PDB file of C-alpha atoms and ligand atoms in Angstrom:
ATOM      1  CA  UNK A 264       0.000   0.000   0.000  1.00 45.00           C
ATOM      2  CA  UNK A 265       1.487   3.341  -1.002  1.00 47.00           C
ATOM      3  CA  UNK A 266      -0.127   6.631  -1.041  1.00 46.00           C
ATOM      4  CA  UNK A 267       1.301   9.838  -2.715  1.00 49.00           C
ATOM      5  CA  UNK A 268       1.542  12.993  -2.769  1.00 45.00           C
ATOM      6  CA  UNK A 269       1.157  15.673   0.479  1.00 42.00           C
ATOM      7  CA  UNK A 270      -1.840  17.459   1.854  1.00 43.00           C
ATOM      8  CA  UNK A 271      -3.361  19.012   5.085  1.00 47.00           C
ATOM      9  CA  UNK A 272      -5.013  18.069   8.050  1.00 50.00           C
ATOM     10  CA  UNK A 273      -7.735  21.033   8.384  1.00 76.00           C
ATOM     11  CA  UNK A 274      -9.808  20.438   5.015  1.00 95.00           C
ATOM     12  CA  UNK A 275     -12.492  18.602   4.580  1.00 98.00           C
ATOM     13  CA  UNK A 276     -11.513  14.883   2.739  1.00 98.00           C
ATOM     14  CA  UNK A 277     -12.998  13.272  -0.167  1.00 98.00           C
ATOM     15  CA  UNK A 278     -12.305   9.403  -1.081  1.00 98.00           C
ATOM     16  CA  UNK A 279     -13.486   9.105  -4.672  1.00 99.00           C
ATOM     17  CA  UNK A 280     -13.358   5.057  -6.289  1.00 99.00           C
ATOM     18  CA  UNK A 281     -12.308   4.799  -9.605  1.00 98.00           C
ATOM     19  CA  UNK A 282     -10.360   8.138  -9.868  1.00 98.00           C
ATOM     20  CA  UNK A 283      -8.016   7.427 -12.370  1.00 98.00           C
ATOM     21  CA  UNK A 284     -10.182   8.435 -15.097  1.00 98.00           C
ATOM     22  CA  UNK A 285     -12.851   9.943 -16.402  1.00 98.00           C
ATOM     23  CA  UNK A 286     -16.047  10.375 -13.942  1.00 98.00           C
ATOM     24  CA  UNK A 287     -13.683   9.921 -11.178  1.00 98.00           C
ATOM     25  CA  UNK A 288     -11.131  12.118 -12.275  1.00 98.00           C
ATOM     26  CA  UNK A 289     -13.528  14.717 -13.220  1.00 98.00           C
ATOM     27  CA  UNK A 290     -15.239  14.177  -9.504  1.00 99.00           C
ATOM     28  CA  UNK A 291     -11.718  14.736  -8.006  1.00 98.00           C
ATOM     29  CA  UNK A 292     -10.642  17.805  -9.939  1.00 98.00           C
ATOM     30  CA  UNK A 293     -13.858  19.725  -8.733  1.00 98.00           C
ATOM     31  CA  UNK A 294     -13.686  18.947  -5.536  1.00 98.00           C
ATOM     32  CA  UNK A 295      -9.686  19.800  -5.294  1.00 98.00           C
ATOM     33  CA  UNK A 296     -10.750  23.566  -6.795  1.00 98.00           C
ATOM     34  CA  UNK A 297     -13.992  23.501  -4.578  1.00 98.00           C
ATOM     35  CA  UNK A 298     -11.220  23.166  -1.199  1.00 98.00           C
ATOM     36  CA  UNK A 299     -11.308  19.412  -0.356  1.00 98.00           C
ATOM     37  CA  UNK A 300      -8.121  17.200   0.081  1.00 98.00           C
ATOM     38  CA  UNK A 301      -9.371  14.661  -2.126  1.00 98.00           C
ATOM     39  CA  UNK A 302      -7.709  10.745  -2.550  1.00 98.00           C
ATOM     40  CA  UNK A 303      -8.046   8.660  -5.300  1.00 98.00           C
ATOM     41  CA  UNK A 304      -8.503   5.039  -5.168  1.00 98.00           C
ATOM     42  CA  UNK A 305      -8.638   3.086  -8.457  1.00 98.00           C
ATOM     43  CA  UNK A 306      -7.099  -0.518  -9.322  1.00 98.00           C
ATOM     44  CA  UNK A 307      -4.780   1.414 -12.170  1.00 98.00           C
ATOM     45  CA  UNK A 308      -2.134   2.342  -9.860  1.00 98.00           C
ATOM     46  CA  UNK A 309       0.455   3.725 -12.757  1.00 98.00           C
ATOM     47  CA  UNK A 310      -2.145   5.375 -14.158  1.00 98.00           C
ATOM     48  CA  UNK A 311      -3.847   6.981 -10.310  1.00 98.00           C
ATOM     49  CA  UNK A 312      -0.043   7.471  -8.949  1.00 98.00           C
ATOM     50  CA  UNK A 313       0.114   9.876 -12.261  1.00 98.00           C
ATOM     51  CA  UNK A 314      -3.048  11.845 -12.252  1.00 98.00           C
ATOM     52  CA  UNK A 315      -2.972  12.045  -8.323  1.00 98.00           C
ATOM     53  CA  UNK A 316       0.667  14.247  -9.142  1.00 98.00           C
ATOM     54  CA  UNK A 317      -0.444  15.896 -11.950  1.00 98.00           C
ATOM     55  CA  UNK A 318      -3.858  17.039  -9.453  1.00 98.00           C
ATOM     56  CA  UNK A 319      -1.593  18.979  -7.367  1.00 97.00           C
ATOM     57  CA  UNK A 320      -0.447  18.457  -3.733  1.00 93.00           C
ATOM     58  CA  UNK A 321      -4.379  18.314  -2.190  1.00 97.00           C
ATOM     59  CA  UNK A 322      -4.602  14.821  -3.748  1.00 98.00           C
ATOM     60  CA  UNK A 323      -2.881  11.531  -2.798  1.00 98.00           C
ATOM     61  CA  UNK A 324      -3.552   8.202  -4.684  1.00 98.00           C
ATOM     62  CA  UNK A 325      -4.058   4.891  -2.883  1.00 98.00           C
ATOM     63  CA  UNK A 326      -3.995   1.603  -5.189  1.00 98.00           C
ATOM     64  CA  UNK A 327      -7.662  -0.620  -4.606  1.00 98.00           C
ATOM     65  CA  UNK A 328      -9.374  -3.352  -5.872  1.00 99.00           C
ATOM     66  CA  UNK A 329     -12.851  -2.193  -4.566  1.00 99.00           C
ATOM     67  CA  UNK A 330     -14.139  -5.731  -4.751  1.00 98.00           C
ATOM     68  CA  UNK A 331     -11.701  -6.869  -2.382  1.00 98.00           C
ATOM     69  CA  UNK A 332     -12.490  -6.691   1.466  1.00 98.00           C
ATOM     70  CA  UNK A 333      -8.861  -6.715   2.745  1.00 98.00           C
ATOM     71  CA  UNK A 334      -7.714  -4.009   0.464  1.00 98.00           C
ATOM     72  CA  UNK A 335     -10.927  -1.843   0.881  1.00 98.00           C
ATOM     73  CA  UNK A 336      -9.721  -2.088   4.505  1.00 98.00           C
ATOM     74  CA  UNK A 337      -6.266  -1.214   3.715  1.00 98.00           C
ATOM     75  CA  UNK A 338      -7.166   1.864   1.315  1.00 98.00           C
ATOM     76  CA  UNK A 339      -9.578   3.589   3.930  1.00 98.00           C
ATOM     77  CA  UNK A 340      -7.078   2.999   6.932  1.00 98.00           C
ATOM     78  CA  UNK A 341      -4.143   4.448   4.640  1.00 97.00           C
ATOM     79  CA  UNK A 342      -6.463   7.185   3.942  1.00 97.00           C
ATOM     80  CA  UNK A 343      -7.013   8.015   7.682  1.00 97.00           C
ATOM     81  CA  UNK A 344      -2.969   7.915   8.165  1.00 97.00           C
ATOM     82  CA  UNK A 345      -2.849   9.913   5.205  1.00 96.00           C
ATOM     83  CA  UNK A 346      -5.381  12.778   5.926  1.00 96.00           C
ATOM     84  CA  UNK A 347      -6.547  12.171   9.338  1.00 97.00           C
ATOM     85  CA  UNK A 348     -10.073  12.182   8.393  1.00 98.00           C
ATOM     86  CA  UNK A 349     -12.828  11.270   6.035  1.00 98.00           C
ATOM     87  CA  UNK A 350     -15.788  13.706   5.013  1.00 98.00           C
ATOM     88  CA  UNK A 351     -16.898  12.129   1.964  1.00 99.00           C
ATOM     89  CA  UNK A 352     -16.882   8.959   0.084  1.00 99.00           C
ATOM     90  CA  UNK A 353     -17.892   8.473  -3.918  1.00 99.00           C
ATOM     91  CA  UNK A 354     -18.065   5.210  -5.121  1.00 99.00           C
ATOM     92  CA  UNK A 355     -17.731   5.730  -8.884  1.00 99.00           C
ATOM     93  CA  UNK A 356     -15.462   2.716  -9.631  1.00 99.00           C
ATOM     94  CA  UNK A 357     -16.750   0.448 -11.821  1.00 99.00           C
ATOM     95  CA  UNK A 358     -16.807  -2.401 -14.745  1.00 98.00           C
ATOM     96  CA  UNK A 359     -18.435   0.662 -16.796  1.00 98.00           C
ATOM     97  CA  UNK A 360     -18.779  -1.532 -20.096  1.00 97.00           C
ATOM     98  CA  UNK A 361     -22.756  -1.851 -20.176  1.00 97.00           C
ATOM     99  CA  UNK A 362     -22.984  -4.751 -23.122  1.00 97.00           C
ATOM    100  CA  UNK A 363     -21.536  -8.230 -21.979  1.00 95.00           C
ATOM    101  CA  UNK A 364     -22.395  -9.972 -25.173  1.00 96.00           C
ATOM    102  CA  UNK A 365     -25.966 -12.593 -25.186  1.00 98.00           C
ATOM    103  CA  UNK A 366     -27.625 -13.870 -22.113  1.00 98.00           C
ATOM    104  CA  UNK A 367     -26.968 -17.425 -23.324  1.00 97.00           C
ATOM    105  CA  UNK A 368     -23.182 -17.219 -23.510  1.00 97.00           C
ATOM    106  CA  UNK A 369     -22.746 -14.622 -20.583  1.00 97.00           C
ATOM    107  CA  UNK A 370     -19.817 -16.219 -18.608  1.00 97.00           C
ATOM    108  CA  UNK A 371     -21.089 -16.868 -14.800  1.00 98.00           C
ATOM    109  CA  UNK A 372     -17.106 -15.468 -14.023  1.00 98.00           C
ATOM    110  CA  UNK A 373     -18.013 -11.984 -16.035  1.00 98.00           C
ATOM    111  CA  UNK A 374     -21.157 -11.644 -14.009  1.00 98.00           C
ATOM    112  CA  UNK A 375     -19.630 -12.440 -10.834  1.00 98.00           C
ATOM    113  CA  UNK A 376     -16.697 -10.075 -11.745  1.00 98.00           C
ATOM    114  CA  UNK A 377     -19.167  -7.276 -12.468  1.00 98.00           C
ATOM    115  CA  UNK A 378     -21.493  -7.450  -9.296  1.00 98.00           C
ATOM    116  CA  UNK A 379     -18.627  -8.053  -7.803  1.00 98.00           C
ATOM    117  CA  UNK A 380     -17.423  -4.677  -8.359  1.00 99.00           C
ATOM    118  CA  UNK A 381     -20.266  -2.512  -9.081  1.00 99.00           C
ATOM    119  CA  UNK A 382     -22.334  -3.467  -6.043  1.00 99.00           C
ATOM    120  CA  UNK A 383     -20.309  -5.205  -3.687  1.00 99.00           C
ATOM    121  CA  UNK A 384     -17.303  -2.655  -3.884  1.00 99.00           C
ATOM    122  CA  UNK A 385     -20.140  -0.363  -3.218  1.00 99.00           C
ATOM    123  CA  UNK A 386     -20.786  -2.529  -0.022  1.00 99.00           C
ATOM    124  CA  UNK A 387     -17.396  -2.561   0.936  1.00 99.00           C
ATOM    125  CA  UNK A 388     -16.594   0.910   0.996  1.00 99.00           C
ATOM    126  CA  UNK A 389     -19.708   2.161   2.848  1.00 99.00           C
ATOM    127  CA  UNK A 390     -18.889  -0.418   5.671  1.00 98.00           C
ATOM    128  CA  UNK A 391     -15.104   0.300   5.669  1.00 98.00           C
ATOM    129  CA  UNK A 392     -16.063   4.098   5.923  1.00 99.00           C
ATOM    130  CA  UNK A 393     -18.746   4.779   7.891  1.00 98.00           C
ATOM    131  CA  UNK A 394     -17.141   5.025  11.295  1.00 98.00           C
ATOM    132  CA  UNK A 395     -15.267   7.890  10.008  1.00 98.00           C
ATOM    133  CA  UNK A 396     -18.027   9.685   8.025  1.00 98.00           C
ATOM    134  CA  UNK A 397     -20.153   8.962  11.423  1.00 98.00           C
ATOM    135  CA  UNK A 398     -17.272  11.283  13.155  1.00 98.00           C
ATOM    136  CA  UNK A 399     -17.698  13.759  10.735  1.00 98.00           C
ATOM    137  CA  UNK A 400     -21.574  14.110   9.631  1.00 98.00           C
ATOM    138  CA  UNK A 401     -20.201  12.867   6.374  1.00 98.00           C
ATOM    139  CA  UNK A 402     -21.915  12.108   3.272  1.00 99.00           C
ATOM    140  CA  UNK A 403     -21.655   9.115   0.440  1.00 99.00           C
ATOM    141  CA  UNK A 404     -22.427   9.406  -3.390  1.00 99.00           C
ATOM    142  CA  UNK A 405     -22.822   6.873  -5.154  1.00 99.00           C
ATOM    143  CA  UNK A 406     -22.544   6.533  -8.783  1.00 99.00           C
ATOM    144  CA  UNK A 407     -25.355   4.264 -10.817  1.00 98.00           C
ATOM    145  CA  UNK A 408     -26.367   4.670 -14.067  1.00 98.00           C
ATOM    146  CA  UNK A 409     -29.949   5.380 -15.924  1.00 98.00           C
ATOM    147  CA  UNK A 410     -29.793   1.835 -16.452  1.00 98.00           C
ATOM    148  CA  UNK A 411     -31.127   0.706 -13.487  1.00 98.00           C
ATOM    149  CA  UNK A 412     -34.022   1.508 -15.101  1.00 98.00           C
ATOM    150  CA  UNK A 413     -34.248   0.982 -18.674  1.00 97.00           C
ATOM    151  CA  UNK A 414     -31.842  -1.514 -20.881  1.00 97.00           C
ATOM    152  CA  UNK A 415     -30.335  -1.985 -23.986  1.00 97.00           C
ATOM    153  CA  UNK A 416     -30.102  -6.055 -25.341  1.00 98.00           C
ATOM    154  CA  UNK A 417     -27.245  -7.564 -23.366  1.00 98.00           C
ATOM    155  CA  UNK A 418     -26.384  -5.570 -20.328  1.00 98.00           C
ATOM    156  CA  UNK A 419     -27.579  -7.841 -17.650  1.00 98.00           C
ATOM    157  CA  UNK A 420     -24.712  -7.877 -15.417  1.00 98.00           C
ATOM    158  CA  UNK A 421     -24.477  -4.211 -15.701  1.00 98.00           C
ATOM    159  CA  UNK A 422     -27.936  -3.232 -15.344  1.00 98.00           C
ATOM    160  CA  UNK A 423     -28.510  -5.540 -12.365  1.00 98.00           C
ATOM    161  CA  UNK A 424     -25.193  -4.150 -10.399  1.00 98.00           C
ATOM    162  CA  UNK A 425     -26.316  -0.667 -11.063  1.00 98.00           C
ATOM    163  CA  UNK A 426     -30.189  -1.678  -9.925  1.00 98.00           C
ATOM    164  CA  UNK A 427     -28.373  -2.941  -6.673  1.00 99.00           C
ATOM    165  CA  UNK A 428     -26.358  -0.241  -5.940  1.00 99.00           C
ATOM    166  CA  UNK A 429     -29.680   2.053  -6.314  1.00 98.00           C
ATOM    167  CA  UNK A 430     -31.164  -0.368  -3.556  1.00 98.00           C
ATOM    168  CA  UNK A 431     -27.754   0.040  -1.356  1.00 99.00           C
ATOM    169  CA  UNK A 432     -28.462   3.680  -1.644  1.00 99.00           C
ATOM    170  CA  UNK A 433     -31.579   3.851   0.054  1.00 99.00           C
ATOM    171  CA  UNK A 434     -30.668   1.027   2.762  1.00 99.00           C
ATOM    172  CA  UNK A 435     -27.562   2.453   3.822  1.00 99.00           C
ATOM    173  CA  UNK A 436     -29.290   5.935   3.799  1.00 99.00           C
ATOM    174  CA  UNK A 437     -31.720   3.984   6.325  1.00 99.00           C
ATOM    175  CA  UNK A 438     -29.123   2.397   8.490  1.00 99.00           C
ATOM    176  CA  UNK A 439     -26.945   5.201   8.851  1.00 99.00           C
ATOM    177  CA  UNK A 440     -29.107   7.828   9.602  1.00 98.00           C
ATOM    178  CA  UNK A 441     -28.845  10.462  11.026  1.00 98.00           C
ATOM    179  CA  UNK A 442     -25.203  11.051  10.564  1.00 98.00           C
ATOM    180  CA  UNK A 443     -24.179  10.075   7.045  1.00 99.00           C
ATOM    181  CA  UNK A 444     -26.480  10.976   4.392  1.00 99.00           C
ATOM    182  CA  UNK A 445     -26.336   8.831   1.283  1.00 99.00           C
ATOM    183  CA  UNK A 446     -27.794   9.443  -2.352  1.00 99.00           C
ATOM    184  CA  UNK A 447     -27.031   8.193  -6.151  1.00 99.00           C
ATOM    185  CA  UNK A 448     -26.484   9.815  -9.286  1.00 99.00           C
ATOM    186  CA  UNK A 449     -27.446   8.341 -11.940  1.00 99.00           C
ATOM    187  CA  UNK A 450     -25.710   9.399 -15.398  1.00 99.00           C
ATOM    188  CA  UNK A 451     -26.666   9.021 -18.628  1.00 98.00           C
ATOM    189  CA  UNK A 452     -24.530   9.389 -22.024  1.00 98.00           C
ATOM    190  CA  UNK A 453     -21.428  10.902 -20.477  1.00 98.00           C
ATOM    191  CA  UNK A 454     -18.871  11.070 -22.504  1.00 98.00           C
ATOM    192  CA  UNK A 455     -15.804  10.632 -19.976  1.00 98.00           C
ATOM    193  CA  UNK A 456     -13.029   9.588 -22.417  1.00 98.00           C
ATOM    194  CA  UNK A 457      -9.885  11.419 -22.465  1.00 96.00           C
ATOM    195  CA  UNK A 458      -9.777  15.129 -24.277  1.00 95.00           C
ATOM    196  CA  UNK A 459      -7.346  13.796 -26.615  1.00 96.00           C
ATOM    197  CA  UNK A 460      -9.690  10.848 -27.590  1.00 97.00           C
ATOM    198  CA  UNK A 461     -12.316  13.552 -27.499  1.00 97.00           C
ATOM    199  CA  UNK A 462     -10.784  15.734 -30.386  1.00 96.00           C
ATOM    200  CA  UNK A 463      -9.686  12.424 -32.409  1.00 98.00           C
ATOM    201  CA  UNK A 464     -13.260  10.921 -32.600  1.00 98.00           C
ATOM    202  CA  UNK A 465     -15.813  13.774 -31.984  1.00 98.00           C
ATOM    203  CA  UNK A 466     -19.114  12.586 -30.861  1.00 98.00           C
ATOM    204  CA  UNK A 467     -21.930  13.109 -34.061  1.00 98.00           C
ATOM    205  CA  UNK A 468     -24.642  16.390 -34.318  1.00 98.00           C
ATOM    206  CA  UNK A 469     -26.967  13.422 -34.033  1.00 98.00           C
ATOM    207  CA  UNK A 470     -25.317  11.793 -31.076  1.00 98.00           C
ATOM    208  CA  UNK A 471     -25.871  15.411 -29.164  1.00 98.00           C
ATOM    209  CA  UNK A 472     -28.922  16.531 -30.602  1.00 98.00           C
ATOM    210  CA  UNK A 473     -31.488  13.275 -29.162  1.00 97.00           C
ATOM    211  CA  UNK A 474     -31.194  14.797 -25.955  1.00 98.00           C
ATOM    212  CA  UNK A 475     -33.804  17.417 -24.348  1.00 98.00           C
ATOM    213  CA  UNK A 476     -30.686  19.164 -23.490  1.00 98.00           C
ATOM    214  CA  UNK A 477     -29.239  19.175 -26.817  1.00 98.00           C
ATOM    215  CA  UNK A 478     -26.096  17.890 -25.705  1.00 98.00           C
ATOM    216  CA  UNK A 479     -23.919  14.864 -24.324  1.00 98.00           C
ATOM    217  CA  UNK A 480     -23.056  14.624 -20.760  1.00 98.00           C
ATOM    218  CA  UNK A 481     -19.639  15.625 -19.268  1.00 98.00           C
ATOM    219  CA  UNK A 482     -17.524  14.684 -16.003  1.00 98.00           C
ATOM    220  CA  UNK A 483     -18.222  18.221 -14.707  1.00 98.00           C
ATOM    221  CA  UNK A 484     -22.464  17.551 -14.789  1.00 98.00           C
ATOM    222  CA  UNK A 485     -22.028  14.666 -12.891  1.00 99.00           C
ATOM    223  CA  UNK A 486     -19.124  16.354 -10.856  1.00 99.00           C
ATOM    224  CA  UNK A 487     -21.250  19.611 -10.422  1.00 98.00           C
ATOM    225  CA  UNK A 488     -24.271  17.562  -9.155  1.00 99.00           C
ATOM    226  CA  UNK A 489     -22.238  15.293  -6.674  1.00 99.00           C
ATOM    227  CA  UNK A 490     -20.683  18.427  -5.063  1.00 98.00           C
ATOM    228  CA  UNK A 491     -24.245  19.210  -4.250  1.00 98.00           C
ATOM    229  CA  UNK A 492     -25.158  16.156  -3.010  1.00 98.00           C
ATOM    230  CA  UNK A 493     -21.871  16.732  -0.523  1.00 98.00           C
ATOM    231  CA  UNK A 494     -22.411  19.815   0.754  1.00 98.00           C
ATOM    232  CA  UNK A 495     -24.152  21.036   3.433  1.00 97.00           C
ATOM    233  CA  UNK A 496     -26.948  22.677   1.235  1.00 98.00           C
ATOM    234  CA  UNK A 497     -28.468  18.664   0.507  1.00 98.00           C
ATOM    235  CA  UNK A 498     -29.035  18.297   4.460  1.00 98.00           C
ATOM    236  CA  UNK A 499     -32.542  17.510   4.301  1.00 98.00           C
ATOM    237  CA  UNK A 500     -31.600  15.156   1.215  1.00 99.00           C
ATOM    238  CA  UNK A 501     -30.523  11.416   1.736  1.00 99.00           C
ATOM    239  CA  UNK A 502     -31.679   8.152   0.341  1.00 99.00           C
ATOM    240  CA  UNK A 503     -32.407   9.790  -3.226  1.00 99.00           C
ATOM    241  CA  UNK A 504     -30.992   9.238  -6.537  1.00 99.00           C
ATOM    242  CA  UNK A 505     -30.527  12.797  -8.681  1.00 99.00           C
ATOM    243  CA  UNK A 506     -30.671  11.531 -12.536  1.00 98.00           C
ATOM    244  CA  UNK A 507     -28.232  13.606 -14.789  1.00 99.00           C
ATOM    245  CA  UNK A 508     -28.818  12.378 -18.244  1.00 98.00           C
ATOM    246  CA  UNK A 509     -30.018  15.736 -19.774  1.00 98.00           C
ATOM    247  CA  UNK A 510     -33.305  14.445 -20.362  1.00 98.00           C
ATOM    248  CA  UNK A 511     -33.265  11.118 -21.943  1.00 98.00           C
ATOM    249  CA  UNK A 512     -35.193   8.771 -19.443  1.00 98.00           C
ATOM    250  CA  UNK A 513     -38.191  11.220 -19.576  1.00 98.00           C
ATOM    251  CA  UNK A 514     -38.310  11.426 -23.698  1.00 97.00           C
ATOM    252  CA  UNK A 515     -40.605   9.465 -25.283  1.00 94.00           C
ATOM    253  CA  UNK A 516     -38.995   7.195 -27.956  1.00 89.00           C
ATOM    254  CA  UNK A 517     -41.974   5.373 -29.762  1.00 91.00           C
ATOM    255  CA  UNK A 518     -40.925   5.726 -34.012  1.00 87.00           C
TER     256      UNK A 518
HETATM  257  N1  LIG B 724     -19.658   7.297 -18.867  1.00 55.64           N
HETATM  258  C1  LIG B 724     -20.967   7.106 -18.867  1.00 55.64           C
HETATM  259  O1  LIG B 724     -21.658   7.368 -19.867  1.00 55.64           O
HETATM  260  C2  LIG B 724     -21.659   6.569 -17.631  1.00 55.64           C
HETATM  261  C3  LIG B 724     -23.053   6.523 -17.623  1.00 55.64           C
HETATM  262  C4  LIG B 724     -23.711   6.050 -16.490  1.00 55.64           C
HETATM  263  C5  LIG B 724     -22.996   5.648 -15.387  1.00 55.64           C
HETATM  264  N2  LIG B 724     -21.627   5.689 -15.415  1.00 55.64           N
HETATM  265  C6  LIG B 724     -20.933   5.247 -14.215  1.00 55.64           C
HETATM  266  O2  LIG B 724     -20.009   6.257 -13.848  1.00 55.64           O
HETATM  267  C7  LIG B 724     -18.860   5.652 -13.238  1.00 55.64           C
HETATM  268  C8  LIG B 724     -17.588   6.060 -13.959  1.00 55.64           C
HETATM  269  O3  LIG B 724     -17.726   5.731 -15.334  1.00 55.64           O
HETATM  270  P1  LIG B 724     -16.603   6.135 -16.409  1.00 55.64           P
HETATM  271  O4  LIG B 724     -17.287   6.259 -17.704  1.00 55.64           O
HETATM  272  O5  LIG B 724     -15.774   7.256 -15.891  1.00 55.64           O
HETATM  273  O6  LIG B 724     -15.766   4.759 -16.417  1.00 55.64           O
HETATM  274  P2  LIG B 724     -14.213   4.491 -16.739  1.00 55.64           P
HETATM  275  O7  LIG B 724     -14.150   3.068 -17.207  1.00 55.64           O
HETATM  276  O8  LIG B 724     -13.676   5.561 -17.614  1.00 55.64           O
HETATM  277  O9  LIG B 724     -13.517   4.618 -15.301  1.00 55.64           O
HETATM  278  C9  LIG B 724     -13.755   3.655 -14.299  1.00 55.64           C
HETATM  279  C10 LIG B 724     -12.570   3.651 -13.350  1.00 55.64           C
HETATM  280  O10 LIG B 724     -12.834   2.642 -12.356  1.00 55.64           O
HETATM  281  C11 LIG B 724     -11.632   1.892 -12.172  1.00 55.64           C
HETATM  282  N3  LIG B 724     -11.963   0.544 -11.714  1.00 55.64           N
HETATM  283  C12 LIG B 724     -12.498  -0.475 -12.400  1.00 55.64           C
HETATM  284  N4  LIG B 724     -12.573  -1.571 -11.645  1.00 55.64           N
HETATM  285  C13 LIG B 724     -12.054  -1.244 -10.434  1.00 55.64           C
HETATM  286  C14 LIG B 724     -11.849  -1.958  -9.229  1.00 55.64           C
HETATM  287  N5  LIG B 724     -12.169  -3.260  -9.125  1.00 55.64           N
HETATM  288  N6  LIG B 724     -11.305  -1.302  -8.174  1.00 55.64           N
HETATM  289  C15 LIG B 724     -10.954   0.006  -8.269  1.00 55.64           C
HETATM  290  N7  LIG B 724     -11.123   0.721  -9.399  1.00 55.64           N
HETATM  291  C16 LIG B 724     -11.658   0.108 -10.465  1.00 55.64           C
HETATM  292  C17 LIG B 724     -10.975   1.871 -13.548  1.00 55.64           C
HETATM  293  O11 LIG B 724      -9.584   1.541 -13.450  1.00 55.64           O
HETATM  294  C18 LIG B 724     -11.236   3.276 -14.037  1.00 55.64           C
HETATM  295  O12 LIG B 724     -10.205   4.161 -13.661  1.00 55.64           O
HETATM  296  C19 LIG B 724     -19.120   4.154 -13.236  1.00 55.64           C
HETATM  297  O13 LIG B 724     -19.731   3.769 -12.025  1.00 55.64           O
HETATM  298  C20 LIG B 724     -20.098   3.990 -14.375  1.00 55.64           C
HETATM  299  O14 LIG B 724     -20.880   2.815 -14.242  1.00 55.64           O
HETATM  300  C21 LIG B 724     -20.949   6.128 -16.508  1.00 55.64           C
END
């Protein structure tokens, strides 16, 4: 276990899964201009120890495996070492590939794998955390998806991780009441690849223009909205899941 970079002991701290990339990163970024010390926990460890530097000294990088116990354990421990305490938790990592190929030749080890992550990292985290967030009236986010409630053909692992961690959301918002409050986002089309794979393969007029919005999603909607959910001005919100998809699941599709 290794965690880089420096930071303070009198801000408040962020731990944001999956922060290596895209959503994540974006999540991380906001919160470092927005004040927080924020650490980033992904699996990619060349790739987090990287970003985490190039973030600035407020951020530190711990390498995690969300879907295992004993490093969850580890990461949120070094984290306390680290920063000294814990405001915030996002769980945004994930197996974020929604199609797993035909129901009839879905491998039982990709499903497992993908639940695995998705939900019980989820799990994992929350339980790991919550003594410290329960010192600090701290909040979770968690990140889901719009489909945990509508599908495309051959997304079941997906859909059903994300459908679970919507579930989580409320129950954990139940059991630890009143001091953590805990909500989901769920995104839509965000398009969280890298700027430079941005400019080499821009998305279609078409691609933007099916949305009520007009436009795609980016990491700073869904980093915009989970700063809300954070802060103090969502108090009297917990248990909830805020849909950022500019529009989509309330469009009517029928041709
Ligand atoms: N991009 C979208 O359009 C979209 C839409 C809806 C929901 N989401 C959700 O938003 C979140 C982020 O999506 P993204 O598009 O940025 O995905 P991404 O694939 O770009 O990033 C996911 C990150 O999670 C990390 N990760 C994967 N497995 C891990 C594990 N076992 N332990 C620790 N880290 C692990 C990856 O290394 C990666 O850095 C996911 O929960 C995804 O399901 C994304």
């Amino acid at each position: 276990m290794e965690i880089a970079s420096t930071g303070f002991r009198d801000a408040r701290v962020a731990l944001v899964t999956g922060g290596a990339r895209g959503i994540g990163l974006g999540i991380a970024a906001w919160l470092l201009v927005e004040g927080w010390k924020v650490i980033l926990a992904d699996v990619d460890a060349p790739r987090g120890q990287q970003v985490a530097e190039a973030l600035g000294e407020g951020a530190a990088f711990v390498a995690m495996d969300v879907a295992d116990d004993r490093q969850v354990a580890a990461g949120v421990a070094a984290t306390l070492t680290r920063f000294g305490r814990l405001d915030a938790l996002v769980c945004n990592a994930a197996i974020a590939t929604a199609h797993s190929g035909p129901l009839e030749s879905l491998p039982l080890a990709h499903w497992q794998q993908v639940i695995g992550v998705n939900l019980t990292g989820t799990m994992l985290l929350a339980r790991h955390c919550a003594p410290y967030l329960r010192a600090r009236n701290g909040a979770i986010v968690n990140i889901c998806s719009t489909r945990a409630h509508q599908s495309e053909p051959d997304s079941e692992a997906y859909a059903a991780s994300k459908g679970g961690v919507l579930s989580l959301t409320h129950a954990l918002a139940i059991s630890l009441a009143p001091e953590i409050r805990v909500n989901a986002i769920s995104p839509g089309w965000i398009d969280a690849r890298d700027p430079h794979q941005r400019r080499a393969e821009p998305l279609s007029e078409a691609d933007h223009a099916q949305h009520p919005s007009g436009r795609v999603g980016t990491v700073e909607d869904v980093a915009a909205a989970t700063s809300w959910l954070l802060s103090p001005n969502a108090g009297f919100v917990t248990g909830q899941e805020l849909i950022v998809d500019g529009g989509m699941t309330r469009k009517m599709i029928y041709r």
